[in-house]
XYZ file of C-alpha atoms in Angstrom:
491
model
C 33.463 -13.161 -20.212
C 31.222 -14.171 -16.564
C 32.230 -11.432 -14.786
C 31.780 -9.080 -17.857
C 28.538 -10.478 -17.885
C 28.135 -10.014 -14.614
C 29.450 -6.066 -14.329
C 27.020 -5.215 -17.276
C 24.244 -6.729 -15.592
C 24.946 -5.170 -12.488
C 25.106 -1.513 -14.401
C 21.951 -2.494 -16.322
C 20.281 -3.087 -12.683
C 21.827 0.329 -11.174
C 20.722 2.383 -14.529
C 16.962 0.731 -13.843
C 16.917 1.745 -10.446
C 18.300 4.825 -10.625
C 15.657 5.744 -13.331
C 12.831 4.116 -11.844
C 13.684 6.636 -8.501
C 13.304 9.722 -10.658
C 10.225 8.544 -12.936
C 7.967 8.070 -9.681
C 8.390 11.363 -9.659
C 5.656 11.981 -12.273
C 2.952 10.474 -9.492
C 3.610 13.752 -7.334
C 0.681 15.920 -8.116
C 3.157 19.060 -7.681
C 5.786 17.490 -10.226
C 7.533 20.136 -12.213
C 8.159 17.466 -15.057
C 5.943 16.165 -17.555
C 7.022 13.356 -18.781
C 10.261 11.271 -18.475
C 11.745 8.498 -20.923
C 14.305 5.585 -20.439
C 17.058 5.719 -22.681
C 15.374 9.023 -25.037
C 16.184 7.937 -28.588
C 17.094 11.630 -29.569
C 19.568 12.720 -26.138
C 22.822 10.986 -27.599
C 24.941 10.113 -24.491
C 22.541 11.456 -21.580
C 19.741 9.301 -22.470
C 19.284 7.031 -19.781
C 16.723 8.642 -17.969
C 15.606 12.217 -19.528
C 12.535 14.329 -17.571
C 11.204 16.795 -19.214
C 10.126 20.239 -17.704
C 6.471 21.515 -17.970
C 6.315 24.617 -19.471
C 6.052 27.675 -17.393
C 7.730 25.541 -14.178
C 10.845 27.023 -14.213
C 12.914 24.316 -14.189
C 15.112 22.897 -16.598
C 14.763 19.644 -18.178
C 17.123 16.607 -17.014
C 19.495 14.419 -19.067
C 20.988 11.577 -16.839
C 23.956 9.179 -17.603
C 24.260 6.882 -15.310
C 27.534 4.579 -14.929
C 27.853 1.689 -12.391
C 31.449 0.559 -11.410
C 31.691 -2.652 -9.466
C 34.145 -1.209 -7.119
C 36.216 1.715 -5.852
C 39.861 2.215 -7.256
C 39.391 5.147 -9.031
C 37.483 8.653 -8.411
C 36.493 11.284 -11.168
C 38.522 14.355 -11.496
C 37.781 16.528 -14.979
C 41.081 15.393 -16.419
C 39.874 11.693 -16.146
C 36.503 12.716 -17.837
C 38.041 14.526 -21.029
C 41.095 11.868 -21.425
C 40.056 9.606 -24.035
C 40.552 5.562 -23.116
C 41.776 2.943 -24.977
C 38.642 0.987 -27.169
C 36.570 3.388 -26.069
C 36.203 6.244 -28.289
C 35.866 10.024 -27.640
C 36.020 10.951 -23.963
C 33.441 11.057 -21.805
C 32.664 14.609 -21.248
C 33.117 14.916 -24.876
C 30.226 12.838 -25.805
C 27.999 15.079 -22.885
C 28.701 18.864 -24.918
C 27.632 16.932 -27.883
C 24.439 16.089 -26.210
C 24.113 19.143 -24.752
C 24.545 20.856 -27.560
C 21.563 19.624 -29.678
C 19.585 19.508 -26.242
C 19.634 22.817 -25.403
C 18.099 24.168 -28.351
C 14.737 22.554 -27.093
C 15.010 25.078 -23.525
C 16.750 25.108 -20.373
C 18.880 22.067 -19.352
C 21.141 20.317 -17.548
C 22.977 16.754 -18.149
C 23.559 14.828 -15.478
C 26.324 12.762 -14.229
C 26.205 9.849 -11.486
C 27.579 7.097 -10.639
C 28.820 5.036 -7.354
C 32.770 6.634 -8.182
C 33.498 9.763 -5.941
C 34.950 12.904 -7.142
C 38.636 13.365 -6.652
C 39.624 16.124 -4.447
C 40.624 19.017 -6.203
C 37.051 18.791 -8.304
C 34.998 17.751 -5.686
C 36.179 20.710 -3.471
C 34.027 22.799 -6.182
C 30.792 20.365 -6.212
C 28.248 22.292 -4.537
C 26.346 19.456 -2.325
C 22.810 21.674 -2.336
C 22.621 20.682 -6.394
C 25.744 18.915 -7.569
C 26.952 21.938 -9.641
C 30.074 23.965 -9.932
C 30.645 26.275 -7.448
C 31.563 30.045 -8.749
C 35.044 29.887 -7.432
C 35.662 26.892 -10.039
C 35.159 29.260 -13.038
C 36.966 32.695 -11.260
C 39.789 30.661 -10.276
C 43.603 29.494 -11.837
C 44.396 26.632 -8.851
C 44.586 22.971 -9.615
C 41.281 21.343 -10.647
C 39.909 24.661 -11.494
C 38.515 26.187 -14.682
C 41.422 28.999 -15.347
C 43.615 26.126 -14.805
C 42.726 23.621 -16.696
C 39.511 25.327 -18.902
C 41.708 25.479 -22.262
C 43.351 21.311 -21.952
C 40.031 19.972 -21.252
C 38.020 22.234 -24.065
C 41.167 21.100 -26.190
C 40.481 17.269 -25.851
C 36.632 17.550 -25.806
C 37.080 19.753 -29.439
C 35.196 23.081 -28.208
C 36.289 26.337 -27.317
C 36.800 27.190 -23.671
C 33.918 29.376 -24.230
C 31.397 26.885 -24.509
C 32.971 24.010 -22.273
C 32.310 26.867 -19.516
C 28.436 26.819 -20.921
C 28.433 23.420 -20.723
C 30.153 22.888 -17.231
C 27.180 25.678 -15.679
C 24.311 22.999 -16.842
C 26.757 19.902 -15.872
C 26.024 18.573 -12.668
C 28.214 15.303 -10.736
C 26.224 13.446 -8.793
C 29.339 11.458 -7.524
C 29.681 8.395 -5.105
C 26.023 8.352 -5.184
C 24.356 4.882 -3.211
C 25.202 1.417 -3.923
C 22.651 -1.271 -5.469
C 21.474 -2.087 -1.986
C 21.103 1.123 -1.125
C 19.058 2.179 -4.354
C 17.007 -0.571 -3.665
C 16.185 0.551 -0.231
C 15.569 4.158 -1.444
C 13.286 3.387 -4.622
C 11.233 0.905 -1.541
C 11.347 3.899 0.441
C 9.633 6.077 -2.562
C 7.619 3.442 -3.569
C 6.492 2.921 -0.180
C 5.584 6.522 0.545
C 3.538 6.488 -3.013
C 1.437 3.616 -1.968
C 2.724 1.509 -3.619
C 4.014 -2.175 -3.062
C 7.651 -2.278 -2.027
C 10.553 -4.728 -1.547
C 12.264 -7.606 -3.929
C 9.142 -8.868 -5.996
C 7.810 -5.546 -6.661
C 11.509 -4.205 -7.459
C 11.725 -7.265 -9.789
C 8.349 -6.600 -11.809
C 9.247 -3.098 -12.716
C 13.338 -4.235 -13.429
C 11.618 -6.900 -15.853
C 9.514 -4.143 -17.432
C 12.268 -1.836 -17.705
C 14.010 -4.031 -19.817
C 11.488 -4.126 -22.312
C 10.806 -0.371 -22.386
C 14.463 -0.200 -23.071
C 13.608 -2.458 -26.636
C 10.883 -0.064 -27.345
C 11.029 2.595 -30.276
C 9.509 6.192 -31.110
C 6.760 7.413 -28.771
C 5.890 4.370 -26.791
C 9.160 5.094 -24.974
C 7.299 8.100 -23.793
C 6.454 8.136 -19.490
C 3.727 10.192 -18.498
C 1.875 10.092 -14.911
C -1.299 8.186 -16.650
C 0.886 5.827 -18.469
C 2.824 5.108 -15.039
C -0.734 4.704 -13.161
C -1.892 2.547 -16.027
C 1.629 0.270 -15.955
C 1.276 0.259 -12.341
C -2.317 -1.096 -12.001
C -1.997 -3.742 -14.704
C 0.868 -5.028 -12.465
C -1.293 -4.783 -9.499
C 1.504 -2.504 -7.475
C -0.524 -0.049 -5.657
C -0.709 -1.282 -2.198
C -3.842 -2.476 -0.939
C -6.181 -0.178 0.952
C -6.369 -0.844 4.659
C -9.289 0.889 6.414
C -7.395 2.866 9.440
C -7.808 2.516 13.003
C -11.437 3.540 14.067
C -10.376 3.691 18.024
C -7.551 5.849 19.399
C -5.619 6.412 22.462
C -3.885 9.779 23.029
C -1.412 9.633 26.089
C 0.346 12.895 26.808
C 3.647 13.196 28.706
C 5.901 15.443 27.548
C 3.769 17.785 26.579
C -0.007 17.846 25.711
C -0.847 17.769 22.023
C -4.141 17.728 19.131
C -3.648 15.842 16.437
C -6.079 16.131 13.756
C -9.735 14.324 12.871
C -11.821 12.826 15.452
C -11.169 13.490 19.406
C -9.046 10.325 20.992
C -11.453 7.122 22.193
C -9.180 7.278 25.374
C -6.800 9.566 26.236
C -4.698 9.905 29.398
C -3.195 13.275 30.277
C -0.269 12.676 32.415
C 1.787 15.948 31.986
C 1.626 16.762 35.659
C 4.375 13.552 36.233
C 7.050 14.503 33.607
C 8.654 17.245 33.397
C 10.945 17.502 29.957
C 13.262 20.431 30.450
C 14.414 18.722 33.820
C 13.875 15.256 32.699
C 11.764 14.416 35.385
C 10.046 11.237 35.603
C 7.547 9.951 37.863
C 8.451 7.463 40.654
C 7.624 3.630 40.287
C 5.007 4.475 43.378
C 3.062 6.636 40.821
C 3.035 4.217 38.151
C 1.968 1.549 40.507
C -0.830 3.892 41.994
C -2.113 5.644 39.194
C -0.562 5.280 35.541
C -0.382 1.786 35.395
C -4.057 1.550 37.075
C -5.045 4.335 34.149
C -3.606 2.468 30.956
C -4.691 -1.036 32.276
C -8.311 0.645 32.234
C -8.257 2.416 29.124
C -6.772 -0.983 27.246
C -9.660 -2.774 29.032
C -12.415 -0.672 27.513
C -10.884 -0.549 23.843
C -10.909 -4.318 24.223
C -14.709 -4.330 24.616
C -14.923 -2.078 21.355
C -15.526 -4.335 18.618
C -13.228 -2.079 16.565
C -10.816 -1.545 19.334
C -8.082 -4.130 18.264
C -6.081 -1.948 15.512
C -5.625 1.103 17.704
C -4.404 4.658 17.018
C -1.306 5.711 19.840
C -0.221 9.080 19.905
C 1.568 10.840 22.279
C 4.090 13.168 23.195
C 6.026 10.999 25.570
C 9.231 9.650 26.466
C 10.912 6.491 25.127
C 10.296 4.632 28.192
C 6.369 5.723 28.127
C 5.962 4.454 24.439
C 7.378 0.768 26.186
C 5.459 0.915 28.632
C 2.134 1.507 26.174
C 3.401 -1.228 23.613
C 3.735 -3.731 26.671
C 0.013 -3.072 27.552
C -1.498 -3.570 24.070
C 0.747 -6.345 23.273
C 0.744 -8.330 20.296
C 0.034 -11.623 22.042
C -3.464 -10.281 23.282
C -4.175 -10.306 19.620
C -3.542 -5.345 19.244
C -2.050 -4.095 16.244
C -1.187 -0.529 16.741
C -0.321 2.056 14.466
C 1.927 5.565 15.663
C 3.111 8.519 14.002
C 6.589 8.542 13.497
C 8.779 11.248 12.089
C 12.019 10.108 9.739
C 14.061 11.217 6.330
C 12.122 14.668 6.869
C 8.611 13.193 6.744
C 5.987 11.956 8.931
C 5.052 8.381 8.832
C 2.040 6.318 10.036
C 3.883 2.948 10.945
C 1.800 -0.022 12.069
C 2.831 -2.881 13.699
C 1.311 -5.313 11.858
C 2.953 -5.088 8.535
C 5.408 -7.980 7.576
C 9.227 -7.394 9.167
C 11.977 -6.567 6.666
C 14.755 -8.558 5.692
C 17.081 -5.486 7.869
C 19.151 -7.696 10.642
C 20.237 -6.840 13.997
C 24.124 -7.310 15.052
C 24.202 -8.927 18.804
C 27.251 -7.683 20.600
C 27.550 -9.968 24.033
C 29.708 -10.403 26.558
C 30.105 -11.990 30.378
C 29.717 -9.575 33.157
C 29.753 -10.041 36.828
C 30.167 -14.218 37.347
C 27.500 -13.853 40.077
C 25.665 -10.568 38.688
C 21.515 -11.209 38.478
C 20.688 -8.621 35.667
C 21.268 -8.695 32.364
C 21.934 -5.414 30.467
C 21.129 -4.857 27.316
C 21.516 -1.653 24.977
C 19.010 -1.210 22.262
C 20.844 1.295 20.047
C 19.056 2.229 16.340
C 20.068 5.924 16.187
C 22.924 6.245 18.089
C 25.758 4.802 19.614
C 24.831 4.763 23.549
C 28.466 3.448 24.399
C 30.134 6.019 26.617
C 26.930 5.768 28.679
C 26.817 2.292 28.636
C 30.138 2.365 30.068
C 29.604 5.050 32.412
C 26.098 3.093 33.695
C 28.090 -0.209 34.156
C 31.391 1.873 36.649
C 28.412 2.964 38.414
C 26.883 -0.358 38.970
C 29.840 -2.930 39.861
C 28.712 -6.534 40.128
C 24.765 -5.955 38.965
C 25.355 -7.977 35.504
C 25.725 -11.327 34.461
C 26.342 -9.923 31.179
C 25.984 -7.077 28.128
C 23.640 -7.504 25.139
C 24.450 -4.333 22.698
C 21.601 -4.476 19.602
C 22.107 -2.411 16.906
C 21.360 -2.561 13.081
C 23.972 -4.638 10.891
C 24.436 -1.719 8.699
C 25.658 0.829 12.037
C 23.764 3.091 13.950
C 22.608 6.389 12.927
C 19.174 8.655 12.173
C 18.421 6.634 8.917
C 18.883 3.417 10.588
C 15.044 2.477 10.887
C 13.361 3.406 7.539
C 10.459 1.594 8.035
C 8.035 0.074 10.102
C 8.915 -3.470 8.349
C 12.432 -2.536 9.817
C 10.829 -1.711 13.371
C 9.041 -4.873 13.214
C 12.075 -6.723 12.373
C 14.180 -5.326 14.988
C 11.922 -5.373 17.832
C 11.099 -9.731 17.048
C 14.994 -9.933 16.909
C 15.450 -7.882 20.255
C 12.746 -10.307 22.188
C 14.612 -13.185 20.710
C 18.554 -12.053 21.592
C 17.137 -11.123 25.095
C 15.274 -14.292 25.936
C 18.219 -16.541 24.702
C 20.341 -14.398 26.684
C 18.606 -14.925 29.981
C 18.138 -18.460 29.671
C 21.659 -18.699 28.999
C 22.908 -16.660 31.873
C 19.979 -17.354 33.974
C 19.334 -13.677 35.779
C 16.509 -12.577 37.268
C 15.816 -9.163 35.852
C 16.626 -7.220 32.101
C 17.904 -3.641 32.620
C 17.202 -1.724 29.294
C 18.844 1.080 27.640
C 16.863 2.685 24.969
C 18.503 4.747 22.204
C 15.951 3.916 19.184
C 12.886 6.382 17.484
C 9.837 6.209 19.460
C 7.721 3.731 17.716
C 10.422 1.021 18.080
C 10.072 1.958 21.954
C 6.659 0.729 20.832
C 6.636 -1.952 18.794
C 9.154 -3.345 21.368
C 7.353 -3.095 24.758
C 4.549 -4.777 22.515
C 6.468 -8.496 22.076
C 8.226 -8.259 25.431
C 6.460 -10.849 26.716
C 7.653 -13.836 28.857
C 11.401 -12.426 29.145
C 10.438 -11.200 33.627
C 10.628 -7.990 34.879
C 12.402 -5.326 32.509
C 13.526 -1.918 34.180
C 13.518 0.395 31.642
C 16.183 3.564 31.743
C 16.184 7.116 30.594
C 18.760 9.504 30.401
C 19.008 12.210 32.334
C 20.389 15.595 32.228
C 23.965 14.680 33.361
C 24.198 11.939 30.417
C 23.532 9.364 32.769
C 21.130 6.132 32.568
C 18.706 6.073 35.182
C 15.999 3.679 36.349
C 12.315 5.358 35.260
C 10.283 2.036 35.526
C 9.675 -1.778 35.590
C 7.667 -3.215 33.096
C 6.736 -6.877 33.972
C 6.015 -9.284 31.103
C 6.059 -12.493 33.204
């Protein structure tokens, strides 16, 4: 009875979360729905989160059911969903046409089906990933898992004609092996986040608690529109509080030079003439020692007489070794909080460095080197995994390390491995922490860093790298090799 307890608590907490995702939607000013309900007291089987289109939108309205398995050993094919099992009544897909069947008299719709099992291969070789419908071929063709092949068994079992299963099966759409709990919970944070609202585990509890009671509700109080969401959400205090941005900026421009919108930059250093991006060319350490070092020192010298010039604005079209370089100037322990533009899941982010780090972890991968080698080499890999060059940069240098630090994300590399700046706060304390331990350990002299990670963490980095000595910083170039670009020294 505990662990049935504990499955149907789980799917409770999935069906929340999945329906809390798609009712934020209602806050977009451009929403095509609405309003939305949890559990709809007149949608039969699809009722666990219904939105509702606005008329003239051109979109149909969506029925969801939503079913949580607490593991893997079995995938959905369209036999499974029309084969009735034992205790539990008619079959599945049965139980949808009769939704959809008093549903669709109301307009345009579709029921929706996910849930955390995949689709077994012969259906899910007709799932269209744009939309999670049926492809065309499922309907035209007689092969196994198709509609000519199995159309008149599965209209059989769900007691229709093979007429109107096909109706049905156009507005059906499998939104199979769809995200775990934990990553639900990162995505409605992620949505919440982007809507100003608060995000992470109290927030996510608050609205799971209200949930529940919505679910107890009856007639039209069930109802979601965007002013009853705004008018939950500030009685439970969960839009964000408004921070005034920065009011000083610093533009540096490497790459390429670049205008970003409002007010002209406080500082800005144009450096373009020293880089060179389709040949990778980077300026020598003499350069930085003459002139760009000299130049940022200045510029952070002046904001630091501005009143206002703590929380600064850094933008810049620059390489990952420049955004270290920045970060290490306006560091955190000469009291800068910095915020940067920073482009992820499609969208453009202003991350700041001074919000609270996420519970994300970084993996440590170490291992002896060189016995009498005086660097230490460490890898900081977010988005990608830098091994082949690691291993090409270490043939090339025999004897330089003491030893290899690899840091990467718990969860694996990969372009969604940062989704935050809590998470690039998090990782860069973490990477200042693994590398200090690591050269008191193997006592070297020197920290030779490979950077495979988005921009900002460059940033957010070179801002706590203090106290671990000199840091040369590498860059690929052209040939896929790591090469030295320059030495930051944090003392």
């Amino acid at each position: 009875m505990g662990e049935q307890s504990a499955s149907r608590l789980e799917g409770d907490r999935y069906q929340y979360l999945y329906a809390w995702h798609e009712l934020l939607r209602l806050l977009d000013a451009e929403c095509p729905f609405e309003h939305g309900y949890l559990e709809h007291p007149e949608a039969g089987s699809a009722d666990d989160v219904t939105l509702h289109a606005r008329e003239g939108s051109g979109v149909a309205s969506r029925f969801v059911q939503v079913k949580w398995h607490v593991d893997h050993r079995e995938v959905y094919s369209l036999d499974s969903l029309t084969e009735a099992r034992r205790g539990k009544g008619r079959p599945l897909l049965h139980k949808l046409i009769t939704s959809w069947r008093a549903l669709r008299a109301r307009g345009p719709v579709e029921v929706w089906l996910v849930s955390n099992w995949g689709a077994e291969e012969r259906l899910g070789r007709y799932l269209v990933g744009r939309d999670h419908s049926l492809a065309p071929e499922f309907f035209s063709e007689s092969r196994p898992g198709a509609f000519g092949e199995g159309g008149t068994r599965w209209a059989e079992r769900c007691e229709t004609t093979p007429e109107e299963l096909a109706s049905f099966l156009g507005d059906l759409r499998l939104r199979l092996g769809f995200a775990s709990i934990r990553d639900l919970e990162e995505q409605v944070d992620w949505r919440m986040d982007g809507l100003g609202l608060r995000q992470g585990v109290n927030p996510r509890a608050i609205v799971l608690d209200a949930m529940r009671e919505w679910v107890e509700r009856s007639g039209e109080v069930k109802r979601v529109t965007r002013e009853s969401l705004v008018a939950f959400l500030r009685a439970r205090e969960l839009f964000a509080p408004r921070e005034e941005g920065p009011t000083v900026s610093l533009w540096v421009h490497g790459w390429a030079r670049r205008r970003w919108e409002g007010p002209p930059p406080t500082e800005e250093l144009d450096w373009t003439g020293c880089f060179d991006r389709d040949t990778r060319r980077h300026p020598e350490e003499a350069v930085w020692g003459e002139r760009l070092w000299p130049e940022l020192r200045a510029a952070r010298k002046r904001l630091m007489e501005r009143a206002e010039g703590a929380l600064v604005d850094v933008r810049g079209k620059v390489p990952l070794s420049v955004s270290l370089a920045v970060g290490s100037q306006f560091s955190e322990a000469a009291g800068f909080r910095l915020r940067a533009e920073q482009f992820t899941r499609g969208e453009t982010f202003l991350w700041r460095s001074d919000v609270g780090a996420s519970e994300r972890r970084l993996r440590a991968v170490e291992r002896e080197g060189a016995p009498d080698g005086q660097a230490l080499l460490v890898v900081f890999q977010l988005t990608g995994d830098a091994g082949a060059e690691r291993e090409r940069f270490e043939v090339e240098h025999p004897g330089v390390h003491r030893a290899v630090l690899v840091l990467e994300p718990e969860e694996g590399t990969g372009d969604g491995a940062v989704r935050s700046a809590g998470d690039a706060v998090s990782f860069a304390v973490q990477a200042r922490e693994f590398i200090r331990r690591a050269r008191s350990q193997y006592r070297v002299r020197t920290t030779h860093l490979l950077l495979y990670a988005p921009s900002t963490c460059a940033l957010f980095l070179g801002q706590r790298l203090n106290a671990v000595g000199p840091v040369v910083v590498h860059e690929l170039a052209l040939d896929g090799r790591y090469v030295p670009v320059l030495t930051v020294q944090t003392g």
